Amino acid sequence: QVQLVESGGGLVQPGGSLRLSCTASSMIFSANAMGWFRQAPGKEREFVAEISWPDGNIYYTDSVKGRFTISRENAKNTVHLQMNSLKPEDTAVYYCRARRGALPSYDFWGQGTQVTVSS
């Protein structure tokens, strides 16, 4: 079983920045992709960004391109999401996800961290 622990959420003013982190706590970590989703009140959970390996592919949803950057620390089983130029519409609970391909048995989620963008 893999546990994902997120950190870095909080309250920030529009135009500000936050850095989210997600660490997988497992001695054997067999994921080949980690990413972030978010869910705003009254809305469905949506994809934000993902990084996969060993190919190094990175994907972003259109609304965050140029503002968010996803990165990975291999040795620490950690993925980061640097969020710049934040907007009120970025307000949501952000969830980390780790998966191995499309295997339903290897698809783990974190508990979520709140990001609020407000003046």
mmCIF file with all atom_site columns, C-alpha atoms in Angstrom:
data_model
loop_
_atom_site.group_PDB
_atom_site.id
_atom_site.type_symbol
_atom_site.label_atom_id
_atom_site.label_alt_id
_atom_site.label_comp_id
_atom_site.label_asym_id
_atom_site.label_entity_id
_atom_site.label_seq_id
_atom_site.pdbx_PDB_ins_code
_atom_site.Cartn_x
_atom_site.Cartn_y
_atom_site.Cartn_z
_atom_site.occupancy
_atom_site.B_iso_or_equiv
_atom_site.pdbx_formal_charge
_atom_site.auth_seq_id
_atom_site.auth_comp_id
_atom_site.auth_asym_id
_atom_site.auth_atom_id
_atom_site.pdbx_PDB_model_num
ATOM 1   C CA . GLN A 1 1   ? 0.000   0.000  0.000   1.00 0.00 ? 1   GLN A CA 1
ATOM 2   C CA . VAL A 1 2   ? 1.253   3.457  -0.918  1.00 0.00 ? 2   VAL A CA 1
ATOM 3   C CA . GLN A 1 3   ? 0.381   6.513  1.105   1.00 0.00 ? 3   GLN A CA 1
ATOM 4   C CA . LEU A 1 4   ? 0.630   9.935  -0.485  1.00 0.00 ? 4   LEU A CA 1
ATOM 5   C CA . VAL A 1 5   ? 1.169   12.895 1.813   1.00 0.00 ? 5   VAL A CA 1
ATOM 6   C CA . GLU A 1 6   ? 0.545   16.362 0.411   1.00 0.00 ? 6   GLU A CA 1
ATOM 7   C CA . SER A 1 7   ? 1.734   19.662 1.820   1.00 0.00 ? 7   SER A CA 1
ATOM 8   C CA . GLY A 1 8   ? 2.047   23.299 0.859   1.00 0.00 ? 8   GLY A CA 1
ATOM 9   C CA . GLY A 1 9   ? -1.527  24.464 0.522   1.00 0.00 ? 9   GLY A CA 1
ATOM 10  C CA . GLY A 1 10  ? -2.830  27.653 2.052   1.00 0.00 ? 10  GLY A CA 1
ATOM 11  C CA . LEU A 1 11  ? -4.270  31.088 1.470   1.00 0.00 ? 11  LEU A CA 1
ATOM 12  C CA . VAL A 1 12  ? -2.638  33.388 -1.072  1.00 0.00 ? 12  VAL A CA 1
ATOM 13  C CA . GLN A 1 13  ? -3.596  36.632 -2.769  1.00 0.00 ? 13  GLN A CA 1
ATOM 14  C CA . PRO A 1 14  ? -4.284  36.755 -6.498  1.00 0.00 ? 14  PRO A CA 1
ATOM 15  C CA . GLY A 1 15  ? -1.002  36.867 -8.400  1.00 0.00 ? 15  GLY A CA 1
ATOM 16  C CA . GLY A 1 16  ? 0.823   35.058 -5.629  1.00 0.00 ? 16  GLY A CA 1
ATOM 17  C CA . SER A 1 17  ? 2.592   31.707 -5.585  1.00 0.00 ? 17  SER A CA 1
ATOM 18  C CA . LEU A 1 18  ? 2.413   28.412 -3.742  1.00 0.00 ? 18  LEU A CA 1
ATOM 19  C CA . ARG A 1 19  ? 4.388   25.206 -3.976  1.00 0.00 ? 19  ARG A CA 1
ATOM 20  C CA . LEU A 1 20  ? 2.640   21.918 -3.337  1.00 0.00 ? 20  LEU A CA 1
ATOM 21  C CA . SER A 1 21  ? 4.562   18.762 -2.528  1.00 0.00 ? 21  SER A CA 1
ATOM 22  C CA . CYS A 1 22  ? 3.513   15.131 -2.498  1.00 0.00 ? 22  CYS A CA 1
ATOM 23  C CA . THR A 1 23  ? 5.634   12.339 -1.052  1.00 0.00 ? 23  THR A CA 1
ATOM 24  C CA . ALA A 1 24  ? 4.925   8.659  -1.456  1.00 0.00 ? 24  ALA A CA 1
ATOM 25  C CA . SER A 1 25  ? 5.673   6.729  1.694   1.00 0.00 ? 25  SER A CA 1
ATOM 26  C CA . SER A 1 26  ? 6.567   3.251  0.612   1.00 0.00 ? 26  SER A CA 1
ATOM 27  C CA . MET A 1 27  ? 9.752   1.253  0.604   1.00 0.00 ? 27  MET A CA 1
ATOM 28  C CA . ILE A 1 28  ? 8.715   -0.168 -2.756  1.00 0.00 ? 28  ILE A CA 1
ATOM 29  C CA . PHE A 1 29  ? 7.351   2.475  -5.039  1.00 0.00 ? 29  PHE A CA 1
ATOM 30  C CA . SER A 1 30  ? 6.457   1.159  -8.446  1.00 0.00 ? 30  SER A CA 1
ATOM 31  C CA . ALA A 1 31  ? 4.547   4.081  -9.887  1.00 0.00 ? 31  ALA A CA 1
ATOM 32  C CA . ASN A 1 32  ? 5.543   5.467  -13.269 1.00 0.00 ? 32  ASN A CA 1
ATOM 33  C CA . ALA A 1 33  ? 3.448   8.609  -13.120 1.00 0.00 ? 33  ALA A CA 1
ATOM 34  C CA . MET A 1 34  ? 2.464   11.162 -10.514 1.00 0.00 ? 34  MET A CA 1
ATOM 35  C CA . GLY A 1 35  ? 0.243   14.131 -10.861 1.00 0.00 ? 35  GLY A CA 1
ATOM 36  C CA . TRP A 1 36  ? -2.222  16.599 -9.438  1.00 0.00 ? 36  TRP A CA 1
ATOM 37  C CA . PHE A 1 37  ? -5.955  16.967 -9.699  1.00 0.00 ? 37  PHE A CA 1
ATOM 38  C CA . ARG A 1 38  ? -8.188  19.585 -8.107  1.00 0.00 ? 38  ARG A CA 1
ATOM 39  C CA . GLN A 1 39  ? -11.787 19.891 -7.050  1.00 0.00 ? 39  GLN A CA 1
ATOM 40  C CA . ALA A 1 40  ? -13.553 23.187 -6.484  1.00 0.00 ? 40  ALA A CA 1
ATOM 41  C CA . PRO A 1 41  ? -16.784 23.414 -4.465  1.00 0.00 ? 41  PRO A CA 1
ATOM 42  C CA . GLY A 1 42  ? -19.725 22.140 -6.491  1.00 0.00 ? 42  GLY A CA 1
ATOM 43  C CA . LYS A 1 43  ? -17.509 20.959 -9.338  1.00 0.00 ? 43  LYS A CA 1
ATOM 44  C CA . GLU A 1 44  ? -16.084 17.659 -10.465 1.00 0.00 ? 44  GLU A CA 1
ATOM 45  C CA . ARG A 1 45  ? -12.481 16.734 -9.841  1.00 0.00 ? 45  ARG A CA 1
ATOM 46  C CA . GLU A 1 46  ? -10.326 17.811 -12.779 1.00 0.00 ? 46  GLU A CA 1
ATOM 47  C CA . PHE A 1 47  ? -6.855  17.021 -14.048 1.00 0.00 ? 47  PHE A CA 1
ATOM 48  C CA . VAL A 1 48  ? -4.178  19.660 -13.463 1.00 0.00 ? 48  VAL A CA 1
ATOM 49  C CA . ALA A 1 49  ? -0.760  18.219 -14.306 1.00 0.00 ? 49  ALA A CA 1
ATOM 50  C CA . GLU A 1 50  ? 1.165   14.959 -14.535 1.00 0.00 ? 50  GLU A CA 1
ATOM 51  C CA . ILE A 1 51  ? 4.730   13.789 -14.969 1.00 0.00 ? 51  ILE A CA 1
ATOM 52  C CA . SER A 1 52  ? 5.636   10.277 -16.100 1.00 0.00 ? 52  SER A CA 1
ATOM 53  C CA . TRP A 1 53  ? 8.875   8.342  -16.220 1.00 0.00 ? 53  TRP A CA 1
ATOM 54  C CA . PRO A 1 54  ? 11.174  7.122  -17.592 1.00 0.00 ? 54  PRO A CA 1
ATOM 55  C CA . ASP A 1 55  ? 9.944   8.940  -20.698 1.00 0.00 ? 55  ASP A CA 1
ATOM 56  C CA . GLY A 1 56  ? 9.805   12.291 -18.846 1.00 0.00 ? 56  GLY A CA 1
ATOM 57  C CA . ASN A 1 57  ? 6.504   13.322 -20.403 1.00 0.00 ? 57  ASN A CA 1
ATOM 58  C CA . ILE A 1 58  ? 4.713   16.224 -18.735 1.00 0.00 ? 58  ILE A CA 1
ATOM 59  C CA . TYR A 1 59  ? 1.116   17.274 -19.272 1.00 0.00 ? 59  TYR A CA 1
ATOM 60  C CA . TYR A 1 60  ? -0.876  20.291 -18.099 1.00 0.00 ? 60  TYR A CA 1
ATOM 61  C CA . THR A 1 61  ? -4.463  21.300 -18.407 1.00 0.00 ? 61  THR A CA 1
ATOM 62  C CA . ASP A 1 62  ? -4.779  24.367 -20.618 1.00 0.00 ? 62  ASP A CA 1
ATOM 63  C CA . SER A 1 63  ? -5.860  26.707 -17.838 1.00 0.00 ? 63  SER A CA 1
ATOM 64  C CA . VAL A 1 64  ? -2.574  26.332 -15.930 1.00 0.00 ? 64  VAL A CA 1
ATOM 65  C CA . LYS A 1 65  ? -0.071  26.210 -18.795 1.00 0.00 ? 65  LYS A CA 1
ATOM 66  C CA . GLY A 1 66  ? 2.606   28.850 -18.359 1.00 0.00 ? 66  GLY A CA 1
ATOM 67  C CA . ARG A 1 67  ? 1.735   29.339 -14.680 1.00 0.00 ? 67  ARG A CA 1
ATOM 68  C CA . PHE A 1 68  ? 2.187   25.924 -13.050 1.00 0.00 ? 68  PHE A CA 1
ATOM 69  C CA . THR A 1 69  ? 5.249   23.682 -13.190 1.00 0.00 ? 69  THR A CA 1
ATOM 70  C CA . ILE A 1 70  ? 5.364   20.060 -12.118 1.00 0.00 ? 70  ILE A CA 1
ATOM 71  C CA . SER A 1 71  ? 8.649   18.435 -11.155 1.00 0.00 ? 71  SER A CA 1
ATOM 72  C CA . ARG A 1 72  ? 9.892   15.274 -9.526  1.00 0.00 ? 72  ARG A CA 1
ATOM 73  C CA . GLU A 1 73  ? 12.544  14.299 -7.019  1.00 0.00 ? 73  GLU A CA 1
ATOM 74  C CA . ASN A 1 74  ? 13.233  10.701 -7.906  1.00 0.00 ? 74  ASN A CA 1
ATOM 75  C CA . ALA A 1 75  ? 15.259  9.752  -4.850  1.00 0.00 ? 75  ALA A CA 1
ATOM 76  C CA . LYS A 1 76  ? 12.564  11.078 -2.516  1.00 0.00 ? 76  LYS A CA 1
ATOM 77  C CA . ASN A 1 77  ? 9.511   9.701  -4.337  1.00 0.00 ? 77  ASN A CA 1
ATOM 78  C CA . THR A 1 78  ? 8.286   13.289 -4.317  1.00 0.00 ? 78  THR A CA 1
ATOM 79  C CA . VAL A 1 79  ? 6.525   15.441 -6.860  1.00 0.00 ? 79  VAL A CA 1
ATOM 80  C CA . HIS A 1 80  ? 6.111   19.207 -6.635  1.00 0.00 ? 80  HIS A CA 1
ATOM 81  C CA . LEU A 1 81  ? 3.665   21.618 -8.192  1.00 0.00 ? 81  LEU A CA 1
ATOM 82  C CA . GLN A 1 82  ? 4.943   25.178 -8.386  1.00 0.00 ? 82  GLN A CA 1
ATOM 83  C CA . MET A 1 83  ? 1.952   27.463 -8.869  1.00 0.00 ? 83  MET A CA 1
ATOM 84  C CA . ASN A 1 84  ? 2.588   31.056 -9.951  1.00 0.00 ? 84  ASN A CA 1
ATOM 85  C CA . SER A 1 85  ? 0.283   33.903 -10.938 1.00 0.00 ? 85  SER A CA 1
ATOM 86  C CA . LEU A 1 86  ? -2.519  32.299 -9.004  1.00 0.00 ? 86  LEU A CA 1
ATOM 87  C CA . LYS A 1 87  ? -6.084  33.282 -9.771  1.00 0.00 ? 87  LYS A CA 1
ATOM 88  C CA . PRO A 1 88  ? -9.262  33.016 -7.682  1.00 0.00 ? 88  PRO A CA 1
ATOM 89  C CA . GLU A 1 89  ? -10.460 30.286 -10.046 1.00 0.00 ? 89  GLU A CA 1
ATOM 90  C CA . ASP A 1 90  ? -7.501  28.152 -8.936  1.00 0.00 ? 90  ASP A CA 1
ATOM 91  C CA . THR A 1 91  ? -9.162  27.834 -5.531  1.00 0.00 ? 91  THR A CA 1
ATOM 92  C CA . ALA A 1 92  ? -9.786  24.143 -4.871  1.00 0.00 ? 92  ALA A CA 1
ATOM 93  C CA . VAL A 1 93  ? -8.692  21.106 -2.928  1.00 0.00 ? 93  VAL A CA 1
ATOM 94  C CA . TYR A 1 94  ? -5.636  19.731 -4.700  1.00 0.00 ? 94  TYR A CA 1
ATOM 95  C CA . TYR A 1 95  ? -5.108  15.973 -4.752  1.00 0.00 ? 95  TYR A CA 1
ATOM 96  C CA . CYS A 1 96  ? -1.943  14.069 -5.544  1.00 0.00 ? 96  CYS A CA 1
ATOM 97  C CA . ARG A 1 97  ? -2.152  10.856 -7.552  1.00 0.00 ? 97  ARG A CA 1
ATOM 98  C CA . ALA A 1 98  ? 0.331   8.080  -8.216  1.00 0.00 ? 98  ALA A CA 1
ATOM 99  C CA . ARG A 1 99  ? -0.311  5.339  -10.735 1.00 0.00 ? 99  ARG A CA 1
ATOM 100 C CA . ARG A 1 100 ? 1.389   2.628  -12.714 1.00 0.00 ? 100 ARG A CA 1
ATOM 101 C CA . GLY A 1 101 ? 0.013   2.745  -16.220 1.00 0.00 ? 101 GLY A CA 1
ATOM 102 C CA . ALA A 1 102 ? -3.681  1.973  -16.207 1.00 0.00 ? 102 ALA A CA 1
ATOM 103 C CA . LEU A 1 103 ? -3.515  -0.634 -13.458 1.00 0.00 ? 103 LEU A CA 1
ATOM 104 C CA . PRO A 1 104 ? -6.525  -0.156 -11.175 1.00 0.00 ? 104 PRO A CA 1
ATOM 105 C CA . SER A 1 105 ? -4.656  -1.983 -8.433  1.00 0.00 ? 105 SER A CA 1
ATOM 106 C CA . TYR A 1 106 ? -1.870  0.593  -8.515  1.00 0.00 ? 106 TYR A CA 1
ATOM 107 C CA . ASP A 1 107 ? -3.721  3.883  -8.403  1.00 0.00 ? 107 ASP A CA 1
ATOM 108 C CA . PHE A 1 108 ? -3.329  5.888  -5.208  1.00 0.00 ? 108 PHE A CA 1
ATOM 109 C CA . TRP A 1 109 ? -4.601  9.273  -4.056  1.00 0.00 ? 109 TRP A CA 1
ATOM 110 C CA . GLY A 1 110 ? -3.622  11.668 -1.317  1.00 0.00 ? 110 GLY A CA 1
ATOM 111 C CA . GLN A 1 111 ? -5.992  13.204 1.181   1.00 0.00 ? 111 GLN A CA 1
ATOM 112 C CA . GLY A 1 112 ? -5.965  16.615 -0.482  1.00 0.00 ? 112 GLY A CA 1
ATOM 113 C CA . THR A 1 113 ? -4.675  20.043 0.453   1.00 0.00 ? 113 THR A CA 1
ATOM 114 C CA . GLN A 1 114 ? -6.696  23.254 0.298   1.00 0.00 ? 114 GLN A CA 1
ATOM 115 C CA . VAL A 1 115 ? -5.552  26.109 -1.916  1.00 0.00 ? 115 VAL A CA 1
ATOM 116 C CA . THR A 1 116 ? -7.457  29.365 -1.557  1.00 0.00 ? 116 THR A CA 1
ATOM 117 C CA . VAL A 1 117 ? -6.728  32.366 -3.765  1.00 0.00 ? 117 VAL A CA 1
ATOM 118 C CA . SER A 1 118 ? -8.439  35.447 -2.394  1.00 0.00 ? 118 SER A CA 1
ATOM 119 C CA . SER A 1 119 ? -7.763  39.052 -1.530  1.00 0.00 ? 119 SER A CA 1
#
